Amino acid sequence: MSSHIHLLCKAINGFILSDVMRDFKKFTSKKIIRTLIEEPESGREWMLRHFQKACANLKRKQECKVWRDGYHAEIVETNWFIKQKINYIHNNPFIEKIVTLP
């Protein structure tokens, strides 16, 4: 997706999902910014400016903000629900016309 991602994940070994999401966002933010700085990318200047502007009204000092705060978690309790979410994630780029085949 161009503005968000879909994940089907599970916190294990005593971890809490909010901690997993925090660490995921922290790791991927650093990797995305580092990649934009180091690799040639046609829209990198625009993206870096966008991520920098996202910090304008933050209380804590931060140079770039890639992810929005929070996340939308849904509890998975049935196999039917898992299959529904997997199909949605798989078909969503096709429905949004990002790819030509699902």
CSV table of C-alpha atoms in Angstrom, one decimal:
chain,number,residue,atom,x,y,z
A,1,MET,CA,0.0,0.0,0.0
A,2,SER,CA,1.2,3.5,-0.7
A,3,SER,CA,0.4,5.0,2.6
A,4,HIS,CA,0.2,2.1,5.1
A,5,ILE,CA,0.9,-1.5,5.6
A,6,HIS,CA,-1.1,-4.5,6.8
A,7,LEU,CA,0.5,-7.0,9.1
A,8,LEU,CA,-0.7,-10.3,10.6
A,9,CYS,CA,1.5,-10.8,13.6
A,10,LYS,CA,1.6,-12.4,17.0
A,11,ALA,CA,3.4,-11.4,20.2
A,12,ILE,CA,5.1,-14.4,21.8
A,13,ASN,CA,7.4,-15.3,24.6
A,14,GLY,CA,5.9,-12.8,27.0
A,15,PHE,CA,6.1,-9.9,24.7
A,16,ILE,CA,3.2,-7.4,24.4
A,17,LEU,CA,1.9,-6.5,21.0
A,18,SER,CA,2.4,-2.7,21.7
A,19,ASP,CA,6.1,-3.4,22.4
A,20,VAL,CA,6.5,-5.4,19.2
A,21,MET,CA,4.8,-2.6,17.2
A,22,ARG,CA,7.0,0.1,18.9
A,23,ASP,CA,10.2,-1.8,18.1
A,24,PHE,CA,9.0,-2.6,14.5
A,25,LYS,CA,8.3,1.1,13.9
A,26,LYS,CA,11.6,2.2,15.5
A,27,PHE,CA,13.7,-0.3,13.4
A,28,THR,CA,11.9,0.3,10.1
A,29,SER,CA,11.9,4.1,10.5
A,30,LYS,CA,15.7,4.1,11.0
A,31,LYS,CA,16.2,1.7,8.0
A,32,ILE,CA,13.9,3.7,5.7
A,33,ILE,CA,15.6,7.1,6.5
A,34,ARG,CA,19.1,5.5,6.2
A,35,THR,CA,18.1,4.0,2.8
A,36,LEU,CA,16.7,7.3,1.6
A,37,ILE,CA,19.9,9.1,2.5
A,38,GLU,CA,22.3,6.4,1.1
A,39,GLU,CA,20.5,5.1,-2.0
A,40,PRO,CA,19.6,6.9,-5.2
A,41,GLU,CA,15.8,7.3,-5.2
A,42,SER,CA,13.8,9.6,-7.5
A,43,GLY,CA,11.5,10.9,-4.7
A,44,ARG,CA,13.9,10.8,-1.8
A,45,GLU,CA,14.2,14.5,-1.3
A,46,TRP,CA,10.4,14.9,-1.2
A,47,MET,CA,10.1,11.9,1.2
A,48,LEU,CA,12.8,13.2,3.5
A,49,ARG,CA,11.2,16.6,3.6
A,50,HIS,CA,7.8,15.0,4.3
A,51,PHE,CA,9.2,12.9,7.2
A,52,GLN,CA,11.0,16.0,8.6
A,53,LYS,CA,7.8,18.2,8.4
A,54,ALA,CA,5.9,15.5,10.3
A,55,CYS,CA,8.1,16.4,13.3
A,56,ALA,CA,7.2,20.1,13.3
A,57,ASN,CA,4.7,19.9,16.2
A,58,LEU,CA,6.2,17.1,18.2
A,59,LYS,CA,7.0,17.7,21.9
A,60,ARG,CA,10.1,15.5,21.9
A,61,LYS,CA,13.1,16.3,19.6
A,62,GLN,CA,13.0,14.1,16.5
A,63,GLU,CA,14.5,14.7,13.0
A,64,CYS,CA,12.1,12.5,11.0
A,65,LYS,CA,8.8,10.8,11.7
A,66,VAL,CA,7.9,7.9,9.3
A,67,TRP,CA,5.0,6.3,11.1
A,68,ARG,CA,1.9,7.7,12.7
A,69,ASP,CA,1.3,7.1,16.3
A,70,GLY,CA,-0.8,4.1,17.3
A,71,TYR,CA,-2.0,1.1,15.3
A,72,HIS,CA,-5.3,-0.6,14.6
A,73,ALA,CA,-5.1,-4.1,16.1
A,74,GLU,CA,-7.8,-6.7,15.8
A,75,ILE,CA,-7.9,-9.9,17.9
A,76,VAL,CA,-7.8,-13.0,15.8
A,77,GLU,CA,-9.9,-15.7,17.4
A,78,THR,CA,-11.0,-18.0,14.5
A,79,ASN,CA,-9.5,-19.6,11.4
A,80,TRP,CA,-12.2,-18.0,9.3
A,81,PHE,CA,-11.0,-14.5,10.5
A,82,ILE,CA,-7.4,-15.3,9.7
A,83,LYS,CA,-8.3,-16.5,6.2
A,84,GLN,CA,-10.4,-13.3,5.7
A,85,LYS,CA,-7.5,-11.1,6.7
A,86,ILE,CA,-5.0,-13.0,4.6
A,87,ASN,CA,-7.2,-12.7,1.6
A,88,TYR,CA,-7.8,-9.0,2.2
A,89,ILE,CA,-4.0,-8.3,2.6
A,90,HIS,CA,-3.3,-10.4,-0.5
A,91,ASN,CA,-5.9,-8.8,-2.7
A,92,ASN,CA,-5.7,-5.2,-1.5
A,93,PRO,CA,-2.9,-4.0,-3.8
A,94,PHE,CA,-4.9,-5.4,-6.8
A,95,ILE,CA,-8.1,-3.7,-5.6
A,96,GLU,CA,-6.2,-0.4,-5.2
A,97,LYS,CA,-4.7,-0.8,-8.7
A,98,ILE,CA,-1.1,-0.9,-7.4
A,99,VAL,CA,-0.5,-4.3,-9.2
A,100,THR,CA,-2.3,-5.8,-12.2
A,101,LEU,CA,-2.7,-9.3,-10.9
A,102,PRO,CA,-3.6,-10.5,-7.3
